[in-house]
XYZ file of C-alpha atoms in Angstrom:
686
model
C 6.125 -77.395 -9.784
C 4.475 -76.630 -13.070
C 3.957 -73.044 -12.092
C 7.664 -72.571 -11.427
C 8.739 -73.746 -14.831
C 5.931 -71.885 -16.672
C 6.429 -68.600 -14.929
C 10.074 -68.740 -15.590
C 9.456 -69.482 -19.399
C 6.950 -66.680 -19.545
C 9.265 -64.229 -17.779
C 12.084 -65.121 -20.249
C 9.841 -64.762 -23.300
C 8.520 -61.447 -22.178
C 11.956 -60.140 -21.289
C 13.420 -61.076 -24.689
C 10.506 -59.376 -26.496
C 11.031 -56.255 -24.591
C 14.744 -56.163 -24.939
C 14.439 -56.740 -28.712
C 11.524 -54.295 -29.223
C 13.369 -51.646 -31.049
C 13.928 -54.138 -33.884
C 10.249 -53.711 -34.873
C 10.110 -49.965 -34.721
C 10.010 -47.665 -37.660
C 13.180 -46.740 -39.185
C 15.019 -44.127 -37.020
C 17.174 -41.351 -37.992
C 20.825 -41.899 -39.190
C 22.051 -40.305 -35.923
C 20.416 -43.269 -34.058
C 23.552 -45.241 -34.704
C 25.773 -42.877 -32.860
C 27.059 -43.701 -29.490
C 24.779 -41.442 -27.710
C 21.583 -42.715 -29.039
C 22.842 -46.251 -28.674
C 23.642 -45.991 -25.079
C 20.469 -44.242 -24.129
C 18.451 -46.735 -26.049
C 20.327 -49.626 -24.210
C 19.369 -48.023 -20.864
C 15.950 -47.645 -22.040
C 15.469 -51.379 -22.932
C 17.078 -52.553 -19.751
C 14.784 -50.261 -17.609
C 11.869 -51.761 -19.328
C 13.113 -55.368 -18.765
C 13.775 -54.219 -15.031
C 10.294 -53.254 -14.496
C 8.759 -56.548 -16.338
C 10.905 -58.504 -13.765
C 10.105 -56.553 -10.646
C 13.447 -54.637 -10.373
C 12.329 -50.865 -10.250
C 14.318 -49.641 -7.151
C 12.825 -48.684 -3.923
C 10.791 -51.643 -2.362
C 10.473 -53.395 -5.756
C 8.749 -56.725 -5.075
C 8.668 -55.984 -1.309
C 10.742 -57.371 1.621
C 11.110 -60.702 -0.087
C 13.244 -59.009 -2.985
C 15.184 -56.953 -0.475
C 18.223 -59.159 -0.726
C 18.160 -59.592 -4.432
C 20.736 -57.510 -6.296
C 19.114 -54.588 -8.178
C 20.177 -53.397 -11.612
C 17.746 -50.537 -11.741
C 19.491 -48.601 -9.032
C 22.799 -48.820 -11.052
C 21.409 -47.310 -14.317
C 21.757 -43.581 -14.916
C 18.421 -41.850 -14.972
C 16.977 -38.340 -14.813
C 14.398 -37.822 -12.051
C 12.165 -34.892 -12.305
C 11.537 -33.529 -8.850
C 9.322 -30.525 -7.832
C 6.607 -29.402 -5.619
C 2.866 -29.474 -6.471
C 2.243 -26.550 -8.889
C 5.714 -26.017 -9.712
C 5.149 -26.599 -13.400
C 6.798 -30.014 -13.454
C 4.249 -31.596 -15.779
C 4.374 -28.638 -18.210
C 8.072 -28.941 -18.427
C 7.720 -32.557 -19.322
C 5.153 -31.895 -22.011
C 7.222 -28.980 -23.380
C 10.226 -31.474 -23.819
C 7.929 -33.982 -25.531
C 6.038 -31.387 -27.482
C 2.664 -33.139 -26.650
C -0.016 -32.574 -24.067
C -0.421 -35.934 -22.545
C -0.086 -35.819 -18.781
C -3.078 -35.933 -16.328
C -3.933 -32.598 -14.749
C -5.892 -31.499 -11.781
C -5.694 -30.366 -8.070
C -3.864 -32.142 -5.403
C -1.430 -35.046 -6.125
C -1.864 -35.849 -9.785
C 1.263 -37.927 -10.306
C 0.812 -40.905 -7.854
C 2.984 -43.467 -9.447
C 6.571 -42.907 -11.009
C 6.300 -42.356 -14.792
C 9.292 -43.565 -16.620
C 9.253 -41.547 -19.866
C 11.363 -42.792 -22.755
C 11.675 -40.544 -25.647
C 12.799 -42.038 -29.053
C 13.698 -39.683 -31.826
C 12.423 -41.004 -35.320
C 12.900 -39.904 -38.835
C 10.968 -36.767 -39.956
C 7.547 -37.624 -41.400
C 6.958 -40.601 -39.140
C 3.609 -40.356 -37.123
C 4.073 -39.731 -33.544
C 2.783 -42.444 -31.371
C 3.092 -43.673 -27.676
C 3.300 -47.273 -26.150
C 2.803 -48.534 -22.648
C 4.808 -51.471 -21.190
C 1.703 -52.887 -19.745
C -0.159 -52.748 -23.171
C 2.186 -54.403 -25.472
C 2.059 -53.658 -29.063
C -0.865 -51.200 -28.632
C 0.006 -47.864 -30.150
C -1.564 -44.650 -29.085
C -1.652 -41.816 -31.696
C -4.257 -39.865 -29.702
C -2.370 -38.358 -26.893
C -5.718 -37.524 -24.895
C -5.944 -41.382 -24.761
C -2.462 -41.468 -23.389
C -3.527 -39.171 -20.599
C -6.539 -41.349 -19.934
C -4.602 -44.629 -19.806
C -2.002 -43.013 -17.332
C -4.957 -42.133 -15.091
C -6.667 -45.492 -15.443
C -3.425 -47.468 -14.852
C -2.723 -45.434 -11.692
C -6.046 -45.939 -10.276
C -5.723 -49.704 -10.999
C -2.904 -49.798 -8.407
C -3.649 -47.040 -6.042
C -7.331 -46.751 -6.293
C -9.131 -43.453 -6.325
C -8.128 -42.526 -2.817
C -5.103 -40.436 -3.730
C -2.669 -43.050 -2.405
C 0.784 -43.439 -4.082
C 2.633 -46.504 -5.236
C 6.371 -46.981 -6.142
C 5.398 -49.351 -8.996
C 6.335 -47.329 -12.178
C 4.403 -46.899 -15.324
C 6.490 -47.182 -18.563
C 5.630 -44.828 -21.455
C 7.569 -44.723 -24.630
C 7.030 -41.861 -27.043
C 8.294 -42.186 -30.678
C 8.467 -38.779 -32.403
C 10.700 -36.689 -34.773
C 10.292 -33.742 -32.396
C 12.107 -35.277 -29.495
C 15.678 -36.086 -28.492
C 16.719 -39.478 -27.048
C 16.190 -39.199 -23.441
C 14.646 -40.813 -20.368
C 12.948 -39.084 -17.622
C 11.349 -40.341 -14.613
C 8.405 -38.189 -13.297
C 7.939 -38.593 -9.659
C 5.007 -37.458 -7.461
C 5.063 -33.825 -6.466
C 6.381 -33.012 -3.142
C 3.736 -31.578 -0.757
C 3.434 -30.065 2.719
C -0.036 -31.043 3.732
C -2.321 -33.937 3.147
C -5.530 -33.219 1.198
C -8.948 -34.830 1.930
C -8.851 -38.570 1.423
C -5.190 -38.907 1.973
C -3.412 -40.178 5.152
C -1.519 -37.914 7.314
C 1.653 -39.908 6.321
C 1.421 -38.939 2.647
C 3.686 -35.993 2.996
C 6.457 -38.360 4.376
C 5.634 -41.160 2.011
C 6.067 -38.890 -1.122
C 9.476 -37.629 0.293
C 10.607 -41.111 1.001
C 9.676 -42.272 -2.437
C 11.357 -39.301 -4.235
C 14.493 -39.635 -1.933
C 14.838 -43.298 -2.866
C 15.306 -42.232 -6.469
C 17.537 -39.135 -6.035
C 19.799 -40.338 -3.294
C 21.413 -43.033 -5.499
C 24.644 -41.730 -7.116
C 23.662 -42.636 -10.707
C 20.593 -40.460 -10.643
C 20.529 -37.036 -12.284
C 18.195 -34.660 -10.430
C 16.127 -32.188 -12.496
C 14.941 -29.835 -9.730
C 11.972 -27.837 -10.843
C 11.397 -24.510 -9.110
C 8.823 -21.800 -9.961
C 10.447 -18.446 -10.474
C 7.544 -16.498 -8.974
C 8.179 -18.052 -5.458
C 11.024 -17.577 -2.984
C 13.725 -20.129 -4.229
C 14.873 -20.545 -0.691
C 11.530 -22.395 0.208
C 11.863 -24.651 -2.836
C 11.134 -28.224 -1.834
C 13.038 -29.510 -4.922
C 16.242 -27.567 -4.198
C 15.950 -28.376 -0.470
C 15.944 -32.188 -1.156
C 18.653 -31.960 -3.895
C 20.930 -30.205 -1.625
C 20.456 -32.880 1.054
C 21.282 -35.767 -1.244
C 23.730 -33.895 -3.598
C 25.346 -31.087 -1.450
C 27.981 -30.324 -4.143
C 25.475 -29.968 -6.801
C 27.215 -32.423 -9.235
C 24.055 -34.379 -10.077
C 21.634 -31.451 -10.145
C 20.142 -29.484 -12.920
C 18.140 -26.544 -11.736
C 14.996 -25.524 -13.836
C 13.285 -22.221 -13.161
C 9.582 -22.239 -14.426
C 7.050 -19.407 -14.733
C 9.725 -16.600 -15.379
C 6.789 -14.835 -17.416
C 4.747 -14.643 -14.202
C 7.292 -12.979 -11.998
C 6.453 -9.439 -10.619
C 7.175 -6.501 -12.734
C 10.676 -5.125 -12.014
C 12.038 -8.472 -10.816
C 14.086 -11.067 -12.618
C 15.874 -14.281 -11.880
C 19.309 -13.270 -13.556
C 21.107 -14.055 -10.197
C 19.960 -17.609 -10.261
C 20.247 -18.376 -14.027
C 23.771 -16.860 -14.252
C 24.775 -19.027 -11.190
C 25.331 -16.351 -8.615
C 22.489 -17.487 -6.311
C 22.335 -21.172 -5.585
C 25.127 -22.157 -7.654
C 25.268 -25.738 -9.159
C 27.840 -27.575 -10.989
C 25.550 -27.486 -14.057
C 23.837 -24.355 -15.509
C 20.389 -23.376 -14.580
C 17.720 -23.386 -17.284
C 14.768 -21.114 -17.617
C 11.466 -22.413 -18.927
C 8.292 -20.636 -20.040
C 5.365 -23.028 -20.104
C 2.008 -22.625 -21.441
C -0.352 -20.554 -19.245
C -3.536 -22.065 -17.799
C -5.509 -19.989 -20.517
C -3.386 -21.664 -23.297
C -4.047 -25.085 -21.759
C -7.702 -24.362 -21.693
C -7.563 -23.172 -25.317
C -5.638 -26.321 -26.479
C -2.799 -24.223 -27.684
C -0.444 -26.478 -29.688
C 2.789 -27.498 -27.947
C 4.812 -26.686 -31.079
C 3.455 -23.226 -31.048
C 4.083 -22.877 -27.380
C 7.718 -23.732 -27.969
C 7.806 -20.959 -30.652
C 6.383 -18.446 -28.118
C 9.059 -19.576 -25.567
C 11.890 -18.935 -27.866
C 10.371 -15.535 -28.651
C 10.065 -14.745 -24.896
C 13.682 -15.268 -24.269
C 15.111 -13.694 -27.460
C 13.124 -10.488 -26.931
C 13.397 -10.296 -23.092
C 15.775 -7.365 -21.933
C 16.561 -9.404 -18.848
C 17.299 -12.838 -20.481
C 18.172 -11.997 -24.104
C 21.803 -12.601 -23.498
C 20.939 -16.047 -22.175
C 18.426 -16.991 -24.762
C 20.823 -19.602 -26.409
C 20.713 -21.685 -23.169
C 17.178 -21.313 -22.195
C 14.019 -22.918 -23.151
C 12.695 -26.575 -23.161
C 14.332 -27.561 -26.214
C 17.771 -26.639 -25.042
C 17.029 -28.407 -21.686
C 16.116 -31.620 -23.538
C 19.378 -31.519 -25.538
C 21.434 -30.537 -22.420
C 20.006 -33.548 -20.487
C 20.279 -35.915 -23.340
C 24.063 -35.016 -23.950
C 24.709 -35.150 -20.095
C 22.880 -38.535 -19.732
C 24.946 -40.038 -22.495
C 28.167 -38.831 -20.934
C 27.083 -40.241 -17.525
C 26.013 -43.684 -19.040
C 29.390 -43.982 -21.030
C 31.195 -43.501 -17.679
C 29.113 -45.892 -15.728
C 29.005 -48.735 -18.261
C 32.301 -50.409 -16.885
C 30.909 -50.333 -13.319
C 27.510 -51.673 -14.457
C 29.221 -54.407 -16.435
C 31.157 -55.368 -13.293
C 27.947 -55.336 -11.150
C 26.189 -57.487 -13.674
C 28.976 -60.018 -13.846
C 29.149 -60.123 -10.079
C 25.474 -60.403 -9.561
C 25.126 -63.206 -12.111
C 27.784 -65.178 -10.157
C 25.852 -64.576 -6.972
C 22.584 -65.340 -8.418
C 23.828 -68.653 -9.962
C 25.361 -69.584 -6.582
C 22.162 -69.030 -4.839
C 20.135 -70.922 -7.413
C 22.557 -73.786 -7.020
C 22.040 -73.697 -3.285
C 18.225 -73.371 -3.659
C 18.171 -76.114 -6.266
C 16.824 -75.925 -9.767
C 13.070 -76.243 -10.425
C 11.775 -79.833 -10.300
C 10.559 -81.411 -13.622
C 6.980 -82.250 -13.903
C 7.154 -85.658 -15.518
C 7.008 -88.758 -13.130
C 10.145 -90.465 -14.362
C 12.326 -87.233 -13.688
C 10.764 -86.797 -10.339
C 11.519 -90.510 -9.292
C 15.018 -89.974 -10.505
C 15.176 -86.684 -8.368
C 13.913 -88.441 -5.296
C 16.444 -91.323 -5.582
C 19.300 -88.955 -6.218
C 18.060 -87.049 -2.914
C 18.106 -90.268 -1.038
C 21.493 -91.198 -2.179
C 22.791 -87.877 -1.236
C 21.385 -88.393 2.222
C 22.826 -91.910 2.321
C 26.342 -90.532 1.716
C 26.089 -88.090 4.509
C 24.692 -90.834 6.674
C 27.653 -93.114 5.883
C 30.253 -90.362 6.299
C 28.946 -90.088 9.952
C 29.509 -93.690 10.559
C 32.909 -93.949 8.822
C 34.515 -90.951 10.540
C 34.124 -88.333 7.858
C 31.629 -86.531 10.164
C 31.112 -86.697 13.842
C 28.718 -89.244 15.479
C 30.091 -92.823 14.587
C 32.715 -92.536 17.390
C 29.921 -92.632 19.998
C 28.981 -96.167 19.013
C 32.516 -97.260 19.888
C 32.084 -95.336 23.143
C 29.271 -97.551 24.226
C 31.356 -100.686 23.727
C 34.786 -99.301 24.978
C 33.524 -97.130 27.955
C 29.985 -97.564 28.883
C 29.830 -101.327 28.973
C 33.029 -102.012 30.837
C 32.259 -99.259 33.306
C 28.808 -100.738 34.020
C 30.330 -104.058 34.619
C 32.757 -102.633 37.157
C 30.173 -100.644 39.017
C 27.716 -103.555 39.826
C 27.705 -104.058 43.636
C 27.975 -107.983 43.458
C 30.605 -108.610 46.216
C 27.792 -108.505 48.982
C 25.918 -111.439 47.218
C 28.950 -113.574 47.368
C 30.129 -112.440 50.912
C 31.202 -115.266 53.344
C 28.129 -114.691 55.429
C 25.584 -114.769 52.597
C 27.113 -117.858 50.972
C 27.180 -119.824 54.343
C 23.567 -118.758 55.038
C 22.327 -119.752 51.375
C 24.214 -122.985 51.305
C 23.103 -124.122 54.794
C 19.385 -123.277 54.183
C 19.555 -125.118 50.784
C 21.042 -128.244 52.470
C 18.272 -128.388 55.119
C 18.403 -131.447 57.616
C 20.533 -133.413 55.004
C 23.969 -131.829 54.408
C 25.366 -132.049 50.868
C 27.722 -134.803 50.317
C 30.044 -133.567 47.639
C 29.207 -130.254 46.257
C 26.486 -127.804 47.480
C 24.286 -128.094 44.241
C 21.099 -126.367 45.757
C 23.275 -123.832 47.505
C 24.765 -122.591 44.120
C 21.255 -122.591 42.820
C 19.964 -120.406 45.454
C 23.016 -117.987 45.575
C 22.128 -117.412 41.818
C 18.387 -117.084 42.322
C 19.023 -114.592 45.133
C 21.056 -112.534 43.030
C 18.415 -112.684 40.070
C 15.792 -111.449 42.546
C 17.922 -108.561 43.840
C 18.894 -107.252 40.401
C 15.815 -108.007 38.347
C 13.523 -105.215 37.448
C 13.848 -101.578 38.436
C 15.079 -99.322 35.479
C 15.108 -101.316 32.304
C 13.974 -98.305 30.253
C 16.744 -95.880 31.550
C 20.021 -95.655 30.134
C 21.658 -94.997 33.490
C 19.977 -97.882 34.961
C 20.831 -100.124 32.183
C 24.381 -99.072 32.599
C 24.073 -99.815 36.194
C 22.921 -103.353 35.329
C 25.755 -103.856 32.973
C 27.702 -105.624 35.857
C 25.304 -108.608 35.662
C 27.916 -110.006 33.408
C 29.697 -111.131 36.531
C 26.856 -113.329 37.535
C 27.246 -116.804 35.798
C 27.376 -119.666 38.184
C 29.665 -122.787 38.225
C 26.769 -124.889 38.402
C 24.928 -125.522 35.020
C 21.235 -125.018 36.012
C 22.024 -122.018 38.288
C 24.113 -120.461 35.510
C 21.279 -120.818 32.972
C 18.997 -118.933 35.410
C 21.477 -116.267 35.891
C 21.554 -115.344 32.296
C 18.050 -113.962 32.575
C 19.730 -110.983 34.143
C 21.659 -110.247 31.140
C 18.750 -109.367 29.000
C 18.137 -106.057 30.666
C 21.802 -105.129 30.077
C 22.080 -106.397 26.528
C 18.780 -104.562 25.491
C 20.371 -101.512 27.108
C 23.487 -101.681 24.956
C 21.430 -102.388 21.819
C 19.121 -99.429 22.544
C 21.906 -97.057 23.052
C 23.425 -97.878 19.627
C 19.930 -97.720 18.316
C 19.398 -94.085 19.715
C 22.873 -92.968 18.291
C 21.941 -94.207 14.906
C 18.570 -92.462 15.047
C 20.379 -89.195 15.990
C 22.793 -89.716 13.124
C 19.921 -90.101 10.743
C 18.370 -86.789 12.056
C 21.692 -84.921 11.751
C 22.310 -86.442 8.218
C 18.782 -85.204 7.089
C 19.730 -81.832 8.412
C 23.162 -81.581 6.866
C 22.058 -82.942 3.227
C 21.737 -79.402 1.548
C 19.880 -80.916 -1.414
C 17.043 -82.019 1.045
C 16.452 -78.763 2.572
C 13.948 -77.566 0.119
C 11.691 -80.684 0.368
C 10.253 -80.928 3.943
C 7.837 -83.613 2.944
C 10.517 -85.836 1.670
C 12.724 -85.239 4.627
C 9.935 -86.558 6.879
C 9.399 -89.487 4.644
C 13.049 -90.512 4.605
C 13.246 -90.040 8.399
C 10.168 -92.258 8.930
C 11.506 -94.909 6.604
C 15.058 -94.808 8.307
C 13.603 -94.966 11.754
C 11.492 -97.974 10.833
C 14.546 -99.811 9.392
C 16.503 -98.902 12.498
C 13.717 -100.520 14.597
C 13.970 -103.681 12.535
C 17.701 -103.914 12.867
C 17.440 -103.401 16.607
C 15.134 -106.321 16.963
C 17.482 -108.508 14.852
C 20.331 -107.255 17.126
C 18.404 -108.180 20.249
C 17.642 -111.680 19.017
C 21.155 -112.347 17.947
C 22.679 -110.920 21.035
C 20.310 -112.748 23.376
C 21.088 -115.866 21.388
C 24.967 -115.453 22.328
C 23.954 -115.314 26.027
C 21.809 -118.317 25.671
C 24.709 -120.261 24.031
C 26.886 -119.503 26.912
C 24.045 -120.466 29.327
C 23.280 -123.656 27.343
C 26.778 -125.301 27.659
C 29.228 -124.519 30.336
C 32.938 -124.788 29.767
C 33.568 -128.179 31.363
C 37.328 -127.729 31.576
C 36.976 -124.783 33.973
C 35.227 -127.021 36.535
C 37.535 -130.056 36.020
C 40.353 -127.874 36.979
C 38.842 -126.999 40.242
C 39.613 -130.231 42.099
C 43.063 -130.402 40.499
C 43.852 -127.043 41.870
C 42.725 -128.186 45.184
C 44.955 -131.266 44.938
C 47.993 -129.217 43.779
C 47.529 -126.407 46.234
C 45.414 -127.686 48.946
C 45.744 -129.321 52.179
C 45.325 -133.302 51.742
C 44.418 -133.596 55.421
C 41.195 -131.524 55.178
C 38.135 -133.838 56.083
C 34.623 -133.525 55.075
C 33.888 -131.934 58.365
C 35.767 -128.910 57.126
C 33.303 -128.445 54.258
C 31.261 -126.268 56.684
C 34.353 -124.357 57.668
C 35.009 -120.633 56.392
C 37.440 -121.752 53.652
C 34.912 -123.983 52.079
C 32.295 -121.099 51.706
C 35.005 -118.833 50.352
C 35.850 -121.337 47.741
C 32.245 -121.524 46.616
C 32.018 -117.750 46.216
C 35.344 -117.696 44.521
C 34.311 -120.408 42.113
C 31.217 -118.623 41.174
C 32.971 -115.292 40.646
C 35.737 -116.805 38.532
C 33.524 -118.466 36.113
C 31.261 -115.298 35.912
C 34.364 -113.191 35.042
C 35.441 -115.692 32.377
C 32.085 -115.682 30.591
C 31.623 -111.958 30.907
C 34.944 -111.276 29.108
C 33.722 -113.641 26.301
C 30.488 -111.808 25.950
C 32.200 -108.412 26.217
C 34.019 -109.126 22.989
C 31.277 -110.930 21.088
C 28.190 -108.705 21.938
C 29.813 -105.543 20.169
C 30.452 -107.679 17.099
C 26.876 -108.844 17.086
C 25.584 -105.268 17.533
C 27.664 -103.828 14.910
C 26.871 -106.592 12.357
C 23.071 -106.342 12.969
C 22.551 -102.701 13.371
C 25.612 -100.606 12.087
C 26.546 -102.525 9.105
C 22.906 -103.372 8.058
C 22.187 -99.572 8.317
C 24.986 -98.824 5.987
C 23.939 -101.482 3.619
C 20.164 -101.237 3.261
C 18.725 -98.382 5.548
C 16.316 -97.246 2.704
C 15.905 -100.304 0.837
C 12.306 -100.758 1.510
C 11.599 -97.091 0.935
C 13.136 -97.409 -2.401
C 10.790 -100.265 -3.231
C 7.674 -98.177 -1.969
C 8.682 -95.073 -3.912
C 9.176 -97.231 -7.089
C 5.420 -98.126 -6.882
C 4.071 -94.490 -6.424
C 2.258 -92.556 -9.195
C 2.873 -89.089 -10.475
C 0.774 -87.104 -8.069
C 2.242 -89.147 -5.138
C 5.859 -88.416 -6.265
C 4.982 -84.694 -6.767
C 3.601 -84.617 -3.147
C 7.069 -85.967 -1.902
C 8.745 -83.039 -3.774
C 6.450 -80.330 -2.434
C 8.542 -77.441 -1.531
C 8.406 -74.645 0.996
C 6.349 -71.898 -0.799
C 8.785 -69.215 0.304
C 11.620 -71.061 -1.096
C 9.757 -71.627 -4.384
C 9.013 -67.888 -4.579
C 12.613 -67.092 -3.684
C 13.938 -69.197 -6.608
C 11.496 -67.805 -8.993
C 12.618 -64.343 -8.244
C 16.246 -65.329 -8.471
C 15.550 -66.955 -11.818
C 13.878 -63.889 -13.190
C 16.609 -61.553 -11.877
C 19.264 -63.909 -13.440
C 17.565 -63.742 -16.788
C 17.346 -59.968 -16.592
C 21.195 -59.644 -15.936
C 22.243 -62.192 -18.522
C 20.227 -60.361 -21.165
C 21.444 -56.998 -19.978
C 25.092 -58.212 -20.246
C 24.411 -59.259 -23.795
C 22.837 -55.947 -24.672
C 25.774 -53.963 -23.217
C 28.247 -56.046 -25.042
C 26.700 -55.561 -28.363
C 26.414 -51.727 -27.949
C 30.059 -51.591 -26.800
C 31.181 -53.404 -29.806
C 29.099 -51.280 -32.093
C 30.308 -48.111 -30.377
């Protein structure tokens, strides 16, 4: 629990520092207050915050973050794309006016480099800052180069692998324009030693992730001394931007073209036309680099090249790295201004979605024992509400209990095959055997007893644990005898039936507990607490079942203990009223006599069965259903109240995947809220 809260606090503090970082920078030029500088600076700050919180387009934090809204992809940016040895690094250094990028053979740029340029007042010392080294200023740009290399190796190792995690570098200088560029790994056609064969496709996929988004401005670098038709940068740009609306073409190495050739057709837009003008660049030669020729001097030589060139003199005003930087800065400002309403809409929508998801996931749990106990009790109450809704009809389930009483019990009563045991032949046989050599004088007491005992032996036993068998035994309610002792014996049969009814209600209540736990949204994040609540509820239901069994069997025993005397008193009266007064004692062994015995037993059983059919459901509901509604978790509450902090924290232990998801959502939400505030402030200032 502690790690969630702490990580969110750290992320929030870090984000606030970086969104406000410009407040501690040296005084910038007066033009910084203009809309262009404000908007570009805004995007710079948001991009830095995005990287801090794991939102940098592409795979970002991996598959776990795939469903999170991304702000990075909605921000306008300038992606620098080119093949290896196209002069891409030299173009960036010319724009900055500093030699600061790693050089070498093969793939040098192995992580995206987000290069943010900030124009300062003249006279301010140039310096650089890395996002991963907060507050450390680099005034030696050779150390900037080394830091880029070291930070790249830290993620990718020295095996020439690539990574989508960007490096953020901010350069503050009076010799730059406000601009943000993203330097991407150079496109290649073959893998070099130490690289997997997939590296060619991996690099293309990474570059494509950047350039295919509609807010990306593509800076396609192509060397003029190679066939432009084979340019990797132009080929990819045309695939993702076929109309050329987002693409700026840059021709490098114009000074290295064969004599007698030029690139006028491309630069003037006749060959490979784009919606934006092509820009020619003359970079430092390798000899200049080896001699550490100053970048400012190199800029001057570039201006002289175009102004004195017979081929490009008429284009000199819109050629060179300085012109390219200003052109991109102006266009980036225009795009940002156009996209701000859409970005604001995305931010507001994403904030709503993230807050909704966080509500669904639940907020982080506090770390103090008192708050944890309160949370546990609130979660238990939430479960209890859902459980009661099932019983009271707000949710399905409670109606099944009524079905046990209204359908299963009466159906089982009707299905019991009792007629055979009270048939004329069986009654005569049982009564005669009970009398022995001395026939009964008034009533066949022993005959009644044996009839009941025979029924008990027939029905006792087979399927007490089976719900179906229990239902088949329900008809035992027809069994009570008209003779006191025989009737008491008969009620042993009811135990199987009654236990079956009680158990069915018990199983229904357990199923409702299980469903209620699953339907309590607040509990979903706490599997340990779910299991504890289920265990406590099942234990309580077991106690309620035992109480219900005792109470219900007591009802049966009450019926068995005292027969309804009036029923038997009416039997001779009925005989006097409706019978034949001439019948002699000899007729007691006639067919009619035995039929009356069977009829008497059956009538009394029916009367008592109807009484129990009404009273047993009341006892079951009172002991099981009502008690479950009233005190299902009472013992659990008592036990939880005695637990210490570590034990309470264990109950609130969450699924690690859910905790990680909440943390990512919280960090992303913080990003969006701060970005919204930043956009609002710039919009008002503009």
